[in-house]
mmCIF file of C-alpha atoms in Angstrom:
data_model
loop_
_atom_site.group_PDB
_atom_site.id
_atom_site.type_symbol
_atom_site.label_atom_id
_atom_site.label_comp_id
_atom_site.label_asym_id
_atom_site.label_seq_id
_atom_site.Cartn_x
_atom_site.Cartn_y
_atom_site.Cartn_z
ATOM 1 C CA GLY K 1 93.519 147.569 78.905
ATOM 2 C CA MET K 2 95.721 146.373 81.828
ATOM 3 C CA ALA K 3 94.434 144.292 84.628
ATOM 4 C CA ALA K 4 94.371 146.660 87.924
ATOM 5 C CA PRO K 5 97.011 145.613 90.464
ATOM 6 C CA LEU K 6 96.329 143.284 92.964
ATOM 7 C CA SER K 7 97.382 143.407 97.043
ATOM 8 C CA LEU K 8 98.893 140.355 98.245
ATOM 9 C CA ARG K 9 95.676 139.465 100.226
ATOM 10 C CA ALA K 10 93.794 140.031 97.085
ATOM 11 C CA TRP K 11 96.230 137.624 95.062
ATOM 12 C CA LEU K 12 96.587 134.667 97.400
ATOM 13 C CA ALA K 13 92.608 134.540 97.872
ATOM 14 C CA ALA K 14 92.142 134.743 94.056
ATOM 15 C CA GLY K 15 94.596 131.979 93.288
ATOM 16 C CA ALA K 16 93.191 129.563 96.072
ATOM 17 C CA CYS K 17 96.239 128.647 97.507
ATOM 18 C CA CYS K 18 96.644 126.315 100.220
ATOM 19 C CA PHE K 19 99.429 124.425 102.148
ATOM 20 C CA VAL K 20 101.049 122.525 99.442
ATOM 21 C CA CYS K 21 104.292 122.461 97.322
ATOM 22 C CA PRO K 22 103.981 124.767 94.331
ATOM 23 C CA ILE K 23 105.815 121.898 92.190
ATOM 24 C CA THR K 24 104.758 118.404 93.427
ATOM 25 C CA GLY K 25 101.223 119.250 94.932
ATOM 26 C CA ALA K 26 102.369 117.567 98.049
ATOM 27 C CA PRO K 27 100.774 118.878 101.326
ATOM 28 C CA LEU K 28 103.255 120.825 103.341
ATOM 29 C CA CYS K 29 101.130 119.626 106.742
ATOM 30 C CA ASP K 30 98.577 117.491 107.869
ATOM 31 C CA GLY K 31 95.485 118.981 105.736
ATOM 32 C CA GLY K 32 97.515 121.192 103.879
ATOM 33 C CA ASP K 33 95.649 120.716 100.692
ATOM 34 C CA ASP K 34 92.549 122.319 102.745
ATOM 35 C CA LEU K 35 94.026 124.670 104.517
ATOM 36 C CA PRO K 36 94.110 128.301 102.513
ATOM 37 C CA LEU K 37 97.345 130.171 102.268
ATOM 38 C CA THR K 38 96.516 133.979 103.735
ATOM 39 C CA VAL K 39 98.320 137.007 104.584
ATOM 40 C CA HIS K 40 98.433 135.730 108.432
ATOM 41 C CA ASN K 41 100.040 132.391 107.864
ATOM 42 C CA LEU K 42 102.190 133.220 104.783
ATOM 43 C CA GLN K 43 105.149 133.206 107.048
ATOM 44 C CA GLU K 44 104.488 129.627 108.261
ATOM 45 C CA TYR K 45 103.915 128.887 104.995
ATOM 46 C CA VAL K 46 107.572 129.731 103.640
ATOM 47 C CA HIS K 47 109.074 128.039 106.766
ATOM 48 C CA LEU K 48 107.301 124.623 105.883
ATOM 49 C CA LEU K 49 108.002 124.739 102.038
ATOM 50 C CA ALA K 50 111.977 125.771 102.984
ATOM 51 C CA GLN K 51 112.005 122.569 105.637
ATOM 52 C CA LEU K 52 110.302 120.449 102.466
ATOM 53 C CA TRP K 53 112.739 122.047 99.771
ATOM 54 C CA LEU K 54 116.062 122.202 102.058
ATOM 55 C CA ALA K 55 115.518 119.535 104.352
ATOM 56 C CA ASP K 56 112.807 116.853 104.719
ATOM 57 C CA GLY K 57 112.539 116.425 101.005
ATOM 58 C CA VAL K 58 116.043 116.094 100.177
ATOM 59 C CA ALA K 59 117.249 113.868 103.228
ATOM 60 C CA ALA K 60 117.342 110.871 101.731
ATOM 61 C CA GLN K 61 119.446 112.250 98.720
ATOM 62 C CA ALA K 62 121.614 113.834 101.308
ATOM 63 C CA SER K 63 122.115 110.603 103.076
ATOM 64 C CA ALA K 64 123.008 108.779 100.148
ATOM 65 C CA PHE K 65 125.874 111.297 99.083
ATOM 66 C CA ARG K 66 126.942 111.126 102.417
ATOM 67 C CA SER K 67 127.385 107.214 102.492
ATOM 68 C CA GLY K 68 128.762 107.583 99.038
ATOM 69 C CA LEU K 69 131.539 110.052 100.347
ATOM 70 C CA GLU K 70 132.282 107.350 103.298
ATOM 71 C CA GLU K 71 133.329 104.428 101.131
ATOM 72 C CA VAL K 72 135.813 106.737 99.612
ATOM 73 C CA PHE K 73 137.387 108.332 102.930
ATOM 74 C CA PRO K 74 135.901 109.091 106.585
ATOM 75 C CA LEU K 75 133.932 112.540 106.769
ATOM 76 C CA SER K 76 136.073 113.244 109.733
ATOM 77 C CA ALA K 77 139.031 113.829 107.721
ATOM 78 C CA LEU K 78 136.816 116.976 106.585
ATOM 79 C CA ALA K 79 136.640 118.502 109.943
ATOM 80 C CA PRO K 80 139.312 120.684 109.636
ATOM 81 C CA PHE K 81 138.200 122.830 106.974
ATOM 82 C CA THR K 82 135.450 125.722 107.001
ATOM 83 C CA LEU K 83 132.713 125.778 104.542
ATOM 84 C CA ALA K 84 134.475 128.387 102.389
ATOM 85 C CA GLU K 85 137.619 126.004 101.912
ATOM 86 C CA LEU K 86 135.332 122.949 100.953
ATOM 87 C CA GLN K 87 133.678 125.102 98.469
ATOM 88 C CA THR K 88 136.962 126.164 97.005
ATOM 89 C CA CYS K 89 138.474 122.526 96.841
ATOM 90 C CA LEU K 90 135.567 121.224 95.474
ATOM 91 C CA CYS K 91 134.062 124.291 92.952
ATOM 92 C CA GLY K 92 137.144 126.391 92.562
ATOM 93 C CA THR K 93 137.464 130.446 93.222
ATOM 94 C CA MET K 94 134.273 132.636 92.860
ATOM 95 C CA SER K 95 136.678 135.715 92.354
ATOM 96 C CA ILE K 96 138.952 135.131 88.965
ATOM 97 C CA GLU K 97 142.077 136.849 89.362
ATOM 98 C CA TRP K 98 145.030 136.659 86.609
ATOM 99 C CA SER K 99 148.029 138.595 85.564
ATOM 100 C CA GLU K 100 149.656 138.871 82.151
ATOM 101 C CA ALA K 101 152.358 136.925 83.128
ATOM 102 C CA GLU K 102 149.971 133.920 84.614
ATOM 103 C CA LEU K 103 148.066 134.359 81.148
ATOM 104 C CA GLN K 104 151.322 133.851 78.791
ATOM 105 C CA ARG K 105 152.655 130.838 81.116
ATOM 106 C CA ASN K 106 149.253 128.933 81.013
ATOM 107 C CA ILE K 107 147.686 130.210 77.597
ATOM 108 C CA HIS K 108 149.284 128.213 75.103
ATOM 109 C CA PRO K 109 149.089 129.475 71.112
ATOM 110 C CA SER K 110 149.011 126.380 68.917
ATOM 111 C CA GLY K 111 148.854 125.326 65.662
ATOM 112 C CA GLY K 112 149.922 128.094 63.571
ATOM 113 C CA TYR K 113 149.680 131.049 66.221
ATOM 114 C CA SER K 114 152.834 132.071 68.741
ATOM 115 C CA LYS K 115 153.274 134.428 71.261
ATOM 116 C CA HIS K 116 153.877 136.877 68.735
ATOM 117 C CA SER K 117 150.734 136.350 67.036
ATOM 118 C CA LYS K 118 148.738 139.595 66.803
ATOM 119 C CA VAL K 119 145.344 137.458 67.724
ATOM 120 C CA TYR K 120 147.273 136.308 70.883
ATOM 121 C CA GLN K 121 148.374 139.287 72.317
ATOM 122 C CA LEU K 122 144.663 140.734 71.554
ATOM 123 C CA LEU K 123 143.437 137.816 73.611
ATOM 124 C CA LEU K 124 145.746 138.441 76.401
ATOM 125 C CA ASP K 125 144.818 142.114 76.785
ATOM 126 C CA GLU K 126 140.706 141.624 76.318
ATOM 127 C CA LEU K 127 141.499 138.425 79.148
ATOM 128 C CA GLN K 128 142.986 141.518 81.454
ATOM 129 C CA ARG K 129 140.647 143.862 80.496
ATOM 130 C CA MET K 130 137.560 141.796 81.710
ATOM 131 C CA GLU K 131 135.380 141.778 84.686
ATOM 132 C CA ASN K 132 134.838 138.727 86.590
ATOM 133 C CA LYS K 133 131.497 137.849 85.059
ATOM 134 C CA GLU K 134 132.854 137.932 81.684
ATOM 135 C CA ARG K 135 135.949 136.148 82.883
ATOM 136 C CA ARG K 136 133.237 133.336 84.356
ATOM 137 C CA LEU K 137 131.805 133.138 80.902
ATOM 138 C CA PHE K 138 135.087 132.862 79.319
ATOM 139 C CA LEU K 139 136.351 129.887 81.284
ATOM 140 C CA ASN K 140 132.868 128.579 80.784
ATOM 141 C CA PHE K 141 133.250 128.626 77.342
ATOM 142 C CA VAL K 142 136.483 126.984 77.062
ATOM 143 C CA THR K 143 136.675 124.438 79.799
ATOM 144 C CA ALA K 144 132.808 123.756 80.850
ATOM 145 C CA CYS K 145 133.308 125.264 84.408
ATOM 146 C CA PRO K 146 133.350 128.964 85.064
ATOM 147 C CA HIS K 147 135.352 128.855 88.135
ATOM 148 C CA LEU K 148 138.988 128.409 88.436
ATOM 149 C CA PRO K 149 140.574 125.376 90.147
ATOM 150 C CA PRO K 150 142.146 126.020 93.810
ATOM 151 C CA ALA K 151 145.644 125.734 92.076
ATOM 152 C CA GLY K 152 144.673 129.025 89.681
ATOM 153 C CA LEU K 153 145.289 128.958 85.839
ATOM 154 C CA SER K 154 147.951 126.466 85.934
ATOM 155 C CA MET K 155 145.911 123.961 86.183
ATOM 156 C CA LEU K 156 143.808 124.420 82.944
ATOM 157 C CA GLU K 157 146.358 124.694 80.361
ATOM 158 C CA ILE K 158 144.188 126.308 77.674
ATOM 159 C CA GLU K 159 145.406 125.896 74.075
ATOM 160 C CA VAL K 160 144.256 128.831 71.426
ATOM 161 C CA LEU K 161 144.802 127.370 67.660
ATOM 162 C CA PRO K 162 143.736 129.118 64.788
ATOM 163 C CA GLN K 163 139.656 128.679 63.501
ATOM 164 C CA HIS K 164 140.044 125.980 61.006
ATOM 165 C CA ASN K 165 136.429 125.640 59.739
ATOM 166 C CA GLY K 166 136.594 129.210 57.869
ATOM 167 C CA GLY K 167 134.134 130.837 60.480
ATOM 168 C CA THR K 168 134.107 134.008 61.959
ATOM 169 C CA PHE K 169 133.350 133.322 65.710
ATOM 170 C CA PRO K 170 135.447 131.491 67.906
ATOM 171 C CA THR K 171 134.626 127.929 68.850
ATOM 172 C CA ALA K 172 136.122 125.821 71.907
ATOM 173 C CA GLN K 173 136.761 121.774 72.724
ATOM 174 C CA THR K 174 135.901 121.863 76.557
ATOM 175 C CA CYS K 175 137.293 118.087 76.729
ATOM 176 C CA GLY K 176 140.837 119.428 75.858
ATOM 177 C CA ASN K 177 140.646 123.056 77.171
ATOM 178 C CA LYS K 178 140.983 124.239 73.213
ATOM 179 C CA LEU K 179 140.034 127.617 71.948
ATOM 180 C CA TYR K 180 139.656 127.919 68.374
ATOM 181 C CA LEU K 181 139.993 131.577 67.275
ATOM 182 C CA PRO K 182 139.826 133.510 63.911
ATOM 183 C CA GLU K 183 142.356 135.858 63.194
ATOM 184 C CA TYR K 184 140.865 138.857 64.305
ATOM 185 C CA ASP K 185 142.697 142.029 63.189
ATOM 186 C CA ASP K 186 141.445 144.434 66.126
ATOM 187 C CA ALA K 187 140.449 144.277 69.725
ATOM 188 C CA ALA K 188 136.855 145.260 68.860
ATOM 189 C CA ALA K 189 136.471 142.462 66.643
ATOM 190 C CA LEU K 190 138.029 139.823 68.759
ATOM 191 C CA ARG K 191 135.640 140.922 71.625
ATOM 192 C CA SER K 192 132.304 140.924 69.757
ATOM 193 C CA GLY K 193 133.392 137.524 68.677
ATOM 194 C CA LEU K 194 134.100 136.141 72.043
ATOM 195 C CA LEU K 195 130.594 137.669 73.630
ATOM 196 C CA GLU K 196 128.753 135.984 70.647
ATOM 197 C CA ALA K 197 130.554 132.974 71.753
ATOM 198 C CA PHE K 198 129.613 133.244 75.085
ATOM 199 C CA ALA K 199 125.939 134.264 74.588
ATOM 200 C CA ASN K 200 125.685 130.928 72.118
ATOM 201 C CA ALA K 201 127.687 128.621 74.998
ATOM 202 C CA ASP K 202 124.443 127.784 77.075
ATOM 203 C CA PHE K 203 122.504 126.673 74.325
ATOM 204 C CA GLY K 204 125.285 124.275 72.856
ATOM 205 C CA GLY K 205 126.454 126.318 70.212
ATOM 206 C CA LEU K 206 129.773 127.362 69.223
ATOM 207 C CA HIS K 207 131.194 124.252 70.356
ATOM 208 C CA GLU K 208 133.282 121.805 68.503
ATOM 209 C CA ARG K 209 131.885 118.226 68.244
ATOM 210 C CA ALA K 210 133.594 114.858 67.887
ATOM 211 C CA VAL K 211 132.734 112.987 64.456
ATOM 212 C CA VAL K 212 131.679 109.762 65.195
ATOM 213 C CA LEU K 213 132.180 107.455 62.402
#
């Protein structure tokens, strides 16, 4: 049968937890190996663990990163920017917005497809219907980055070509921002194919690979 649920107090006691890092086993304080973790000192444990993971434990890496940046430009040059502005410059925008006109300007049919091709029009319609989460998945599948660059879609210049291998699912070449799209007849088939491609992207599937001779 199912085991009876444990209280936090009982779970900590049963696990014989101590003041050590759960990943490396390094003590979080002097004598941490022998200091039992209880409900009474749990807050202190969380504080020490956060200090290790977010500060002391990565101090050397943060220092090396800072030194590397200073070889390129003085860090004082970043002073006028807020954290949010720096995040946008380095990582792109978290909210993905595009209009039909932007999609038509920056997603280019090629290899036999034209702006009048039915599947191209279906793709643009689907991209406009997508929620932000699905737009991130699309960008990640085609460009290997789930965010728009600061200048928007115009920096990506995505190319849409016919699926040349006879497959029934889309594939992509992220090094060139190329989407190989089967000639779907309707929006439901296109959406189903894209979602299947997105689901396999993180596992290395449905991406074109260069052939090394």
